[in-house]
Coordinates of C-alpha atoms in Angstrom, one line a residue:
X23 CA 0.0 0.0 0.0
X24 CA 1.5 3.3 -1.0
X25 CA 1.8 5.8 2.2
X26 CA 0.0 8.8 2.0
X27 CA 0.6 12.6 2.5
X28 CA -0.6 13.9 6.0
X29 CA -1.5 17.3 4.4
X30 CA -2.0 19.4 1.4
X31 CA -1.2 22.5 0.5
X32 CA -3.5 24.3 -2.7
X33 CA -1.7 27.6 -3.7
X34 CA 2.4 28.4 -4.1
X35 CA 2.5 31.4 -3.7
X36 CA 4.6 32.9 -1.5
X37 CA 3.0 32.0 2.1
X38 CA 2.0 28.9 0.2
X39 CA 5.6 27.7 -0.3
X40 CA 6.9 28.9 2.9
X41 CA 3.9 27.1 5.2
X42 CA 4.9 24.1 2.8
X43 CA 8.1 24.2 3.4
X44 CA 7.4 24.9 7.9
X45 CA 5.3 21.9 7.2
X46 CA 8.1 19.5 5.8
X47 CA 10.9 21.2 8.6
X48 CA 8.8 19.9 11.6
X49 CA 8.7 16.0 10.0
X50 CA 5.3 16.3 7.9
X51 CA 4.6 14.4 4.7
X52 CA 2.9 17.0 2.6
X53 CA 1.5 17.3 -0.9
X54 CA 1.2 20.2 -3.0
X55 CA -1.4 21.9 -5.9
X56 CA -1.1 25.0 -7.9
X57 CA -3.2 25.7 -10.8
X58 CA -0.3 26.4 -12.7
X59 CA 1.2 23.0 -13.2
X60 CA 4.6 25.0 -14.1
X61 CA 4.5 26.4 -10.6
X62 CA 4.1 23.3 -9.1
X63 CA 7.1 21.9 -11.2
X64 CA 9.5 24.6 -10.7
X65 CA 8.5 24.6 -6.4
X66 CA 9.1 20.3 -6.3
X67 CA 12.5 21.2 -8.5
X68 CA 14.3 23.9 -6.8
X69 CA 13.4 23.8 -3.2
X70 CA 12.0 20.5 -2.1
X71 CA 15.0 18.0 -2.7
X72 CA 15.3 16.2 0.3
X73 CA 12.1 16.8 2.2
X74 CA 8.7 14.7 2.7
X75 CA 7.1 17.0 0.1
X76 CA 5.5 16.0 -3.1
X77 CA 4.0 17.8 -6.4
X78 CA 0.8 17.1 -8.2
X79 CA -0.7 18.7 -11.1
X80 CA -4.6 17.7 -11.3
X81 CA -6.9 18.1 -8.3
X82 CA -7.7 14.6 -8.3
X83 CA -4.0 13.1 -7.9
X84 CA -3.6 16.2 -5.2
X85 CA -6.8 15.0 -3.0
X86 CA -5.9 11.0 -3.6
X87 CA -2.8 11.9 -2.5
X88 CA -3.6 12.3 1.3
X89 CA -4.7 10.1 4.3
X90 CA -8.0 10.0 5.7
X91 CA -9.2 12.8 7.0
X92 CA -8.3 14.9 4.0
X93 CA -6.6 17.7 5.5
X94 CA -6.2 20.1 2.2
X95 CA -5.2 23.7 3.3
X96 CA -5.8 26.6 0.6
X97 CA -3.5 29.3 0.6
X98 CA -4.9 30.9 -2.8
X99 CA -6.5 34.6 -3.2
X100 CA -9.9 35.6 -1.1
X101 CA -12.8 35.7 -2.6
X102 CA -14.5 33.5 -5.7
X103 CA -11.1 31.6 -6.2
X104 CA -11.7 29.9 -2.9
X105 CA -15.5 29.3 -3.5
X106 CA -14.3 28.1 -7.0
X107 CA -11.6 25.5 -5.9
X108 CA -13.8 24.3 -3.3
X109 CA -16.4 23.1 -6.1
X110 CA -13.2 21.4 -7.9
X111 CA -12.5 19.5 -4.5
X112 CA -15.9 18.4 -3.4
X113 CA -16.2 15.5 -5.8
X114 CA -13.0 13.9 -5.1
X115 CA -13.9 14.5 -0.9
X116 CA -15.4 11.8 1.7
X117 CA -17.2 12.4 4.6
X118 CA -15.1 13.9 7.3
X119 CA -12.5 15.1 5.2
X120 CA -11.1 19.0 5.9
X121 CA -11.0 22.0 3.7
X122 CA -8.9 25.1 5.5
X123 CA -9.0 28.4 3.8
X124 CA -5.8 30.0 5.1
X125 CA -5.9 33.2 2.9
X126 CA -7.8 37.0 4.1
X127 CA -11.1 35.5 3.7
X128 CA -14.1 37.7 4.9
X129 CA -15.3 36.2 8.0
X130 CA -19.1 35.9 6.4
X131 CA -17.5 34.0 3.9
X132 CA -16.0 32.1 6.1
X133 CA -19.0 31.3 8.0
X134 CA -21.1 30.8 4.6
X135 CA -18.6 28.3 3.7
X136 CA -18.6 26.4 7.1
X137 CA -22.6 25.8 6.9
X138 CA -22.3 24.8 3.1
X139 CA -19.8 22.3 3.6
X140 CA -20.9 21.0 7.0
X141 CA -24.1 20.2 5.0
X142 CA -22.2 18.3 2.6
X143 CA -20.6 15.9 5.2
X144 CA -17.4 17.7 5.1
X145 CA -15.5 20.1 7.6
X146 CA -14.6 23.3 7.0
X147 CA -12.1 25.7 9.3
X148 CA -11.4 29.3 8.2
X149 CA -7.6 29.8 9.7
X150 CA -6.0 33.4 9.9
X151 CA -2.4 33.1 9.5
X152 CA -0.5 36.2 10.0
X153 CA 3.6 36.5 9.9
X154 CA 4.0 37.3 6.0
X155 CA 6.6 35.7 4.7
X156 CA 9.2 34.8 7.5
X157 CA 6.3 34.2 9.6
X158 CA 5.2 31.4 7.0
X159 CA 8.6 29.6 6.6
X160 CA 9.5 30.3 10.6
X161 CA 6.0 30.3 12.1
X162 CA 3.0 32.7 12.1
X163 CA 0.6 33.6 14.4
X164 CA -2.6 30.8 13.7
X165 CA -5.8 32.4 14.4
X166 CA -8.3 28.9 13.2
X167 CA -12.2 28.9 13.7
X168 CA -15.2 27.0 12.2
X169 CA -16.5 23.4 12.1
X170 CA -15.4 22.0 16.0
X171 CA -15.1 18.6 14.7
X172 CA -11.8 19.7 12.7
X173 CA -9.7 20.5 15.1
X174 CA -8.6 17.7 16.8
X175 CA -7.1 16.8 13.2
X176 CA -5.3 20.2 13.0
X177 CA -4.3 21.2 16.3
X178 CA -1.5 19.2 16.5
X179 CA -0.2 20.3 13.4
X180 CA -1.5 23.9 14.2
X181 CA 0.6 23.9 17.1
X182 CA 4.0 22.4 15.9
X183 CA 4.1 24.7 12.9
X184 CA 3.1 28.1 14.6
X185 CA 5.4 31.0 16.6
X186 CA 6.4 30.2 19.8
X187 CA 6.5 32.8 22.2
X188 CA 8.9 34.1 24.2
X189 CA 7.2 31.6 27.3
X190 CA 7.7 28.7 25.0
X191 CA 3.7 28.4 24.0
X192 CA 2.3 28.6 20.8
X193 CA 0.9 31.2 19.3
X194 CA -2.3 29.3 18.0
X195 CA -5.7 28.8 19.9
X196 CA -9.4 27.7 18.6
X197 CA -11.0 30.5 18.1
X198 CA -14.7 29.5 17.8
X199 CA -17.6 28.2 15.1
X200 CA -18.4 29.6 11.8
X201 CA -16.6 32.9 11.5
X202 CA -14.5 33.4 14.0
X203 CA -11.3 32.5 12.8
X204 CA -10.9 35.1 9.9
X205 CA -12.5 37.7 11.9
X206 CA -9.5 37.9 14.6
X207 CA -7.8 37.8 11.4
X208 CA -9.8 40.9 10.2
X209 CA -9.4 43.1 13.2
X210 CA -5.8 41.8 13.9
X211 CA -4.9 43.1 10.6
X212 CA -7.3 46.6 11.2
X213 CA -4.9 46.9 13.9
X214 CA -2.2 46.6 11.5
X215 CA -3.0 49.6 9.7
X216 CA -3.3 51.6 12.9
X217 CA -0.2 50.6 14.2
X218 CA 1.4 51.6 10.5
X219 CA -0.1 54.7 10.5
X220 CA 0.8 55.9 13.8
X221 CA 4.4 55.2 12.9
X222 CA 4.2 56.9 9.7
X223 CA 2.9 59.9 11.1
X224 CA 5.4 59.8 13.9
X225 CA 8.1 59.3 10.9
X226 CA 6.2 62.2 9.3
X227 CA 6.2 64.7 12.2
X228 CA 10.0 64.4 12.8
X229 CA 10.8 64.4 8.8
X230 CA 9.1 67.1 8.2
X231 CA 8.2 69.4 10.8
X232 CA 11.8 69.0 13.0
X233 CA 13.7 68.6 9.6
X234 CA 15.4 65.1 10.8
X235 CA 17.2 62.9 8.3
X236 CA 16.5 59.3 8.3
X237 CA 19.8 58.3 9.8
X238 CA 18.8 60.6 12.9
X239 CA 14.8 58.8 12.8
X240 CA 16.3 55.4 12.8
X241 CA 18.2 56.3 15.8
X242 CA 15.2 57.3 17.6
X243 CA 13.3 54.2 16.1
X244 CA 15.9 52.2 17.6
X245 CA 15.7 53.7 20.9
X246 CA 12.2 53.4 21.1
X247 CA 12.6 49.7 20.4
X248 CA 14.4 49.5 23.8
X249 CA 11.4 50.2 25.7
X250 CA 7.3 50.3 25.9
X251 CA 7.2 50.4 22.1
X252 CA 9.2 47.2 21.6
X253 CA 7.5 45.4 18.6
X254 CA 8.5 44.0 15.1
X255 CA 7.0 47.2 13.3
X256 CA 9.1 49.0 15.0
X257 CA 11.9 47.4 14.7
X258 CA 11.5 46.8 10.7
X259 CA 10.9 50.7 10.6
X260 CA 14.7 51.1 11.9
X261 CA 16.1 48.7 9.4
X262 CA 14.0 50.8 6.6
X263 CA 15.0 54.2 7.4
X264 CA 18.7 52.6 8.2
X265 CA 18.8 51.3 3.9
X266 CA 20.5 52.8 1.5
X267 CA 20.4 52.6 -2.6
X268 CA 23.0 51.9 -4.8
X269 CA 23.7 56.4 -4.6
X270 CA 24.0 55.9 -1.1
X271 CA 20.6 57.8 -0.6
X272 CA 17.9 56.5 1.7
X273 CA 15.9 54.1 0.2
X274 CA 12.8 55.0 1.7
X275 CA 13.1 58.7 0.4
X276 CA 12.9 57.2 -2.9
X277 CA 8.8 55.3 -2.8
X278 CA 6.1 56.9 -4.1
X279 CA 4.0 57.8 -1.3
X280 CA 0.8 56.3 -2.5
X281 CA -0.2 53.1 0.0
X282 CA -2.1 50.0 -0.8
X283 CA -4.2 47.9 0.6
X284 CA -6.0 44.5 0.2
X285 CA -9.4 45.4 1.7
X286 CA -9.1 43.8 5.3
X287 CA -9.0 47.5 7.2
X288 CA -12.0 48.6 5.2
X289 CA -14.0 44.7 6.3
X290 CA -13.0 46.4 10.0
X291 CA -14.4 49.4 9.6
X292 CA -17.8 47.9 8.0
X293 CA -18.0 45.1 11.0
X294 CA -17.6 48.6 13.6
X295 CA -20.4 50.0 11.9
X296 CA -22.4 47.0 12.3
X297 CA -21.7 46.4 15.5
X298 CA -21.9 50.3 16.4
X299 CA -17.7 50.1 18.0
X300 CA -16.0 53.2 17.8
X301 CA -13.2 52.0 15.9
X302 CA -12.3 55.5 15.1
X303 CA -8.4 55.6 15.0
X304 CA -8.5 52.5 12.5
X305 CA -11.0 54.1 10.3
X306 CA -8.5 57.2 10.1
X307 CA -6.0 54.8 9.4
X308 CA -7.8 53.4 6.5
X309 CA -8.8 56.7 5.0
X310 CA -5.3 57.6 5.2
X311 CA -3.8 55.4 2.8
X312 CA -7.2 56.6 0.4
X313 CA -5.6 59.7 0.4
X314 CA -2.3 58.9 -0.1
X315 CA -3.3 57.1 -2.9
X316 CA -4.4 60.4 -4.6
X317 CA -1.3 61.5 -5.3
X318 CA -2.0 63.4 -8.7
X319 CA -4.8 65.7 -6.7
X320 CA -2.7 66.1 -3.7
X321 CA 0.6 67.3 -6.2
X322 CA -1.9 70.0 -7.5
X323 CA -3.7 71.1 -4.4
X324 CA 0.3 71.4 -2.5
X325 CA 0.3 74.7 -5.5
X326 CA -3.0 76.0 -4.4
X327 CA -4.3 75.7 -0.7
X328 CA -2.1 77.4 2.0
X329 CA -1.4 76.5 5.3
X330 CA 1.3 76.9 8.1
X331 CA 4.7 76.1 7.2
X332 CA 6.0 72.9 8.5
X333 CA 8.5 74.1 11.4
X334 CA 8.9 73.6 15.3
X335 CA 10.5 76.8 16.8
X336 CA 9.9 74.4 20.9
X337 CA 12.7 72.0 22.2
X338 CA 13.2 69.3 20.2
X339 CA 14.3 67.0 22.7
X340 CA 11.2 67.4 24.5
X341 CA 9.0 67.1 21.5
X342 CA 10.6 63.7 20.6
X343 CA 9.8 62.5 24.0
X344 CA 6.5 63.6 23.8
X345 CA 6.4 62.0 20.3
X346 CA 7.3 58.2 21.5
X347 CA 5.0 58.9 24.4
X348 CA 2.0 60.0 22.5
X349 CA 2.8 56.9 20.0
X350 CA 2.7 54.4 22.9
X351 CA -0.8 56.0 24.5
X352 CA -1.9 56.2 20.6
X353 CA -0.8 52.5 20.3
X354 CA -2.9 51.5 23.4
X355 CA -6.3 53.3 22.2
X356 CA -6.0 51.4 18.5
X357 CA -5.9 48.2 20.4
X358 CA -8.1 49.5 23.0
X359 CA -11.0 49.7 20.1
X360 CA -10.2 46.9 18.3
X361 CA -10.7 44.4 21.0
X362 CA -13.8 46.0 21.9
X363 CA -14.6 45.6 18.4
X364 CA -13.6 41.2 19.0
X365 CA -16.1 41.4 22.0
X366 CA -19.0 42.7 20.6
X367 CA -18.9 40.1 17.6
X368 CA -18.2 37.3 20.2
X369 CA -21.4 38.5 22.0
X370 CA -23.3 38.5 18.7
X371 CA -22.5 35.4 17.3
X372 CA -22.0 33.4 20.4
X373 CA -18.2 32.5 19.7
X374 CA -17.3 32.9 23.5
X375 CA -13.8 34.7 22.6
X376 CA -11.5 34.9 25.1
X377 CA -9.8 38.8 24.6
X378 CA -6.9 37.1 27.0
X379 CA -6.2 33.9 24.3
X380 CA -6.2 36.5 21.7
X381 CA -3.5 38.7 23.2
X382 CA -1.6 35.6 23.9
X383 CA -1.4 34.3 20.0
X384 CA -0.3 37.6 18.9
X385 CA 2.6 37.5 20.9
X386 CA 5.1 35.7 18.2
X387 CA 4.8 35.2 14.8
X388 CA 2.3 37.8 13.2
X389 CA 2.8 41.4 12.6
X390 CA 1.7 43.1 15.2
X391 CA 3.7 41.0 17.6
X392 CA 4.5 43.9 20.6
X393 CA 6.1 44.0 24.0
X394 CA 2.8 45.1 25.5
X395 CA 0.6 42.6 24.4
X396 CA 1.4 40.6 27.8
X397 CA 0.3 43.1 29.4
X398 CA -3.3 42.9 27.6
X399 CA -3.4 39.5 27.9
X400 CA -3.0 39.6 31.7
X401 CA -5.7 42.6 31.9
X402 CA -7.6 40.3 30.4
X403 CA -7.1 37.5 32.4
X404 CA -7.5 39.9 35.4
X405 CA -10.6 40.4 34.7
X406 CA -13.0 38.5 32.5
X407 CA -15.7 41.8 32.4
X408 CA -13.3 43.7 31.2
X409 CA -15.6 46.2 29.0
X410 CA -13.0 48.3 28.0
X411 CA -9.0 47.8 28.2
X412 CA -8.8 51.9 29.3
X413 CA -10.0 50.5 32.3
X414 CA -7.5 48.4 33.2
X415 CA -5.4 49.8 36.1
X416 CA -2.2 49.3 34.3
X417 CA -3.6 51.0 30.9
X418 CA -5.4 53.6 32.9
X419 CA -2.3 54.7 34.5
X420 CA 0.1 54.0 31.3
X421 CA -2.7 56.4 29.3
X422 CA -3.2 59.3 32.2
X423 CA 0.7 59.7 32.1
X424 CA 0.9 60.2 28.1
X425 CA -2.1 62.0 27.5
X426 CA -0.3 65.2 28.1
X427 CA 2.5 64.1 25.6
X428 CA -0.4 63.4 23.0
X429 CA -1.9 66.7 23.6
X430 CA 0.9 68.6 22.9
X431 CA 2.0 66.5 19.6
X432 CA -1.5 66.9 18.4
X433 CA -1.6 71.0 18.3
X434 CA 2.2 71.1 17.6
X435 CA 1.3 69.1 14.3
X436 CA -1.8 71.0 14.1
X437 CA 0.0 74.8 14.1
X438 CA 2.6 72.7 11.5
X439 CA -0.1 72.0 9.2
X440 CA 1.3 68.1 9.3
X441 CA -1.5 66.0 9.3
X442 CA -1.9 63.3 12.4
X443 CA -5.4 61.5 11.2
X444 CA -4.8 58.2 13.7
X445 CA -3.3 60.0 16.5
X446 CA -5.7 62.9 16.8
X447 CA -8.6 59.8 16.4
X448 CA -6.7 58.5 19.7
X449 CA -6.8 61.7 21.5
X450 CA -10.7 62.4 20.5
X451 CA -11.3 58.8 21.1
X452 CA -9.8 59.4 24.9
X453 CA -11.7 62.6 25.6
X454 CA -15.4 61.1 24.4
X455 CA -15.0 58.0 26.5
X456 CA -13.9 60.3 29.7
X457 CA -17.0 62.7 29.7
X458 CA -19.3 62.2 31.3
X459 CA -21.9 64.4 29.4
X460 CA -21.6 64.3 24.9
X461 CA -23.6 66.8 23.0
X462 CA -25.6 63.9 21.9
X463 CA -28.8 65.1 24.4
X464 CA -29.2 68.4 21.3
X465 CA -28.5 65.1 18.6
X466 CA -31.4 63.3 19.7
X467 CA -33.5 66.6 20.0
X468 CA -32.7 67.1 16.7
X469 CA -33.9 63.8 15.5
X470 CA -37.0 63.9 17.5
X471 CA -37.8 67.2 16.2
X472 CA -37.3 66.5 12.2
X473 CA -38.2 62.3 12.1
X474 CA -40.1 61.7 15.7
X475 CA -37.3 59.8 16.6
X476 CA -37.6 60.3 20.3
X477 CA -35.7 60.0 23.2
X478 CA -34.7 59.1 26.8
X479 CA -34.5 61.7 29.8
X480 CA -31.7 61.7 32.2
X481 CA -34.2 61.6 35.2
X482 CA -35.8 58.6 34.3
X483 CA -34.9 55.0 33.9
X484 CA -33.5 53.9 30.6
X485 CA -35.3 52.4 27.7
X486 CA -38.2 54.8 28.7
X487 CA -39.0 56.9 25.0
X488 CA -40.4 60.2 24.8
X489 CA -41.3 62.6 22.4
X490 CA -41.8 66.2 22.1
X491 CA -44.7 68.1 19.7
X492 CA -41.2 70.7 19.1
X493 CA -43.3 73.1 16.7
X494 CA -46.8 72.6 17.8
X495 CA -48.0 71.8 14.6
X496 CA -47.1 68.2 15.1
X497 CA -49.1 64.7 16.9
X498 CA -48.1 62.2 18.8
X499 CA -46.7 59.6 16.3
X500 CA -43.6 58.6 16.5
X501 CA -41.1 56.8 14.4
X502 CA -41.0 52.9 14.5
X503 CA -37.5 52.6 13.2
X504 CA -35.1 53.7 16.1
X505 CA -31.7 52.0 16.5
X506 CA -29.5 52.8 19.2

């Protein structure tokens, strides 16, 4: 009897190869698909001589290939590809076999995908996998949720080929049913883009309005690497600013500053507005890179609309130590929203997330891998009503002592004219949750008076409606359609 494969890999892309190749370092037997037979030739060739790793080119040899369970993971492109190669597996799958979608796949997809297969006798789990690259060949960050019944066929694997962090466990936990999976994914990448644009703007406010070159900023990215802001962003920002071209010129002075971006910020910002989080600072962080992105306008407004001159006449040593603080408060309100964000889809749909296990998977392996994330983890852990990580005593105090700091970097930036989207987000973000009293009393007025929306009082109980004849020329119906 010829042996068979203990898992498949469809897709050779980059994170394809590299999770193929993890997979074959830590003693598995694993077969391999691409669509493009070439690919798959080339990939067997060049880099698998050696190792338990074979090469098929039709769907059929690629699924006949493995032991039962089928484990088949698919590292292709989100979207209709995956819902397309799925329909080429089903007729060579048997009941109880595995399908894992490790690419960015919408978490409704995800849970669409779970229920159709499930139906079909088959298993489905939608698995972030976060690490790029490095993280991929090395060990990422596994994020897996969907059909229960899979995972005691993957966890083991799960947990020999993921990061290990710096307390020697994995950085890989169930995540729960249909959707789960790809929707830590979702915000853990909506965090991404906070964190990136933070740092940018941070790079931004001491190119351009304290006139440092990008030796001095990778000195001062280093330094902050030493401390609270410890994390692999930072430290890849240092080796970026520290790389020269072939002239000897910084490299990074050199890219078009026009960002791009795959859609998984934007999915964030959509699940905050259906789940009504405040996931403000992300949002900005989003819209950012839309406007970098119109470069042609923004090169012919620069000759047209005046502002400030971009100059700091205040200490500059005080202004950089402001600057990292404000970063590190900044920092703490991104993550701040997106976990609120995790809990109020874990409420919704049941998944029962643990905020703690979260924290602790991000640790090692994926990109937003950061000193402080033990510390979230153990506020967590702390306390299991956690509402919101603000309240935390460690995050109160850490946030109290470098709101100042983001103050004063805000209006310096502001009287600069440099733009600070994500960290003036954190600092409105941090005043609305600390008052007490919003203007949203003359809001609701407002809505009562044009639609009959109504409204509650502040001396009586909650979810007790009233509504007010404003002009006197109105009655007594009122709107059915209020939402909260």
């Amino acid at each position: 009897m010829v042996d068979k494969n203990i898992i498949g890999i469809a897709g050779l892309a980059v994170m394809g190869e590299n999770l193929v190749l993890n997979l074959a370092s830590r003693g598995y037997s694993v077969s391999t698909y691409d669509r493009f037979p070439d690919v798959t030739t080339k990939f067997i060739a060049e880099k698998t001589v050696g190792k338990t790793i074979c090469g098929y080119k039709t769907v059929a040899e690629f699924v006949t290939s493995l032991e039962s369970p089928r484990k088949i993971m698919l590292m292709i492109r989100a979207g209709v590809p995956v819902d397309n190669f799925i329909e080429q597996l089903i007729p060579f799958l048997e009941r109880g076999d595995i399908v894992v979608d490790g690419g960015n796949s919408n978490y409704e997809d995800s849970a669409r995908r779970t229920a159709y297969l499930e139906q079909k006798g088959f298993l489905y789990i939608g698995a972030g996998v976060s690490g790029g690259e490095e993280g991929a060949l090395k060990g990422p960050s596994l994020m897996p949720g969907g059909s229960q019944g899979a995972w005691k066929y993957l966890e083991p694997i799960f947990m020999d080929i993921a990061a290990t962090a710096d307390d020697g466990t994995a950085c890989c936990a169930w995540l729960g049913s249909g959707g789960a999976g790809h929707f830590v994914k979702m915000v853990h990448n909506g965090i991404e883009y906070g964190d990136m644009q933070l740092i940018c703007e941070a790079y931004q406010v001491m190119k351009n309005m304290l006139g440092m070159s990008a030796a001095e900023i990778h000195n001062i990215f280093l330094a902050w690497n030493n401390g609270d802001l410890k994390s692999y962003l930072i430290e890849i920002t240092a080796d970026i600013l520290a790389y020269l071209d072939t002239d000897g010129v910084p490299l990074v002075e050199k890219i078009l500053d026009a960002a791009g971006q795959k859609g998984t910020g934007k999915r964030a910002v959509n699940a905050a507005l259906d789940f009504g989080v405040p996931l403000s600072l992300i949002s900005e962080s989003v819209f950012a890179r839309c406007v970098s992105s119109h470069r042609e306008v923004r090169l012919e407004a620069e000759k047209k609309l005046l502002g400030p001159a971009c100059y700091y006449s205040g200490d500059k040593d005080a202004i950089l130590e402001d600057l990292g603080k404000a970063l590190y408060a900044a920092k703490i309100i991104s993550y701040t929203q997106g976990f609120e964000l995790l809990q109020a889809a874990s409420q919704e749909f049941g998944w029962n997330l643990s905020c703690a296990e979260v924290a602790r998977i991000w640790r090692g392996g994926c990109i937003i891998r950061s000193a402080f994330l033990d510390k979230i983890s153990a506020a967590y852990n702390n306390n299991l009503n956690l509402s919101n990580l603000l309240l935390d005593p460690y995050f109160e105090e850490q946030v109290i002592a470098a709101q100042e700091s983001l103050r004063r970097v805000v209006s310096a930036g502001v009287l600069a004219g440099i733009p600070l989207p994500s960290h003036s987000s954190a600092l409105n973000y941090y005043d609305s949750l600390r008052s007490a009293d919003l203007p949203a009393n003359l809001l609701q007025a407002q809505r009562d008076y044009f639609g009959a929306h109504m409204y509650e009082r502040k001396d009586k109980p909650r979810g007790e409606w009233f509504h007010t004849d404003w002009t006197g020329a109105g009655g007594t119906t009122t709107s059915t359609a209020y939402s909260k």
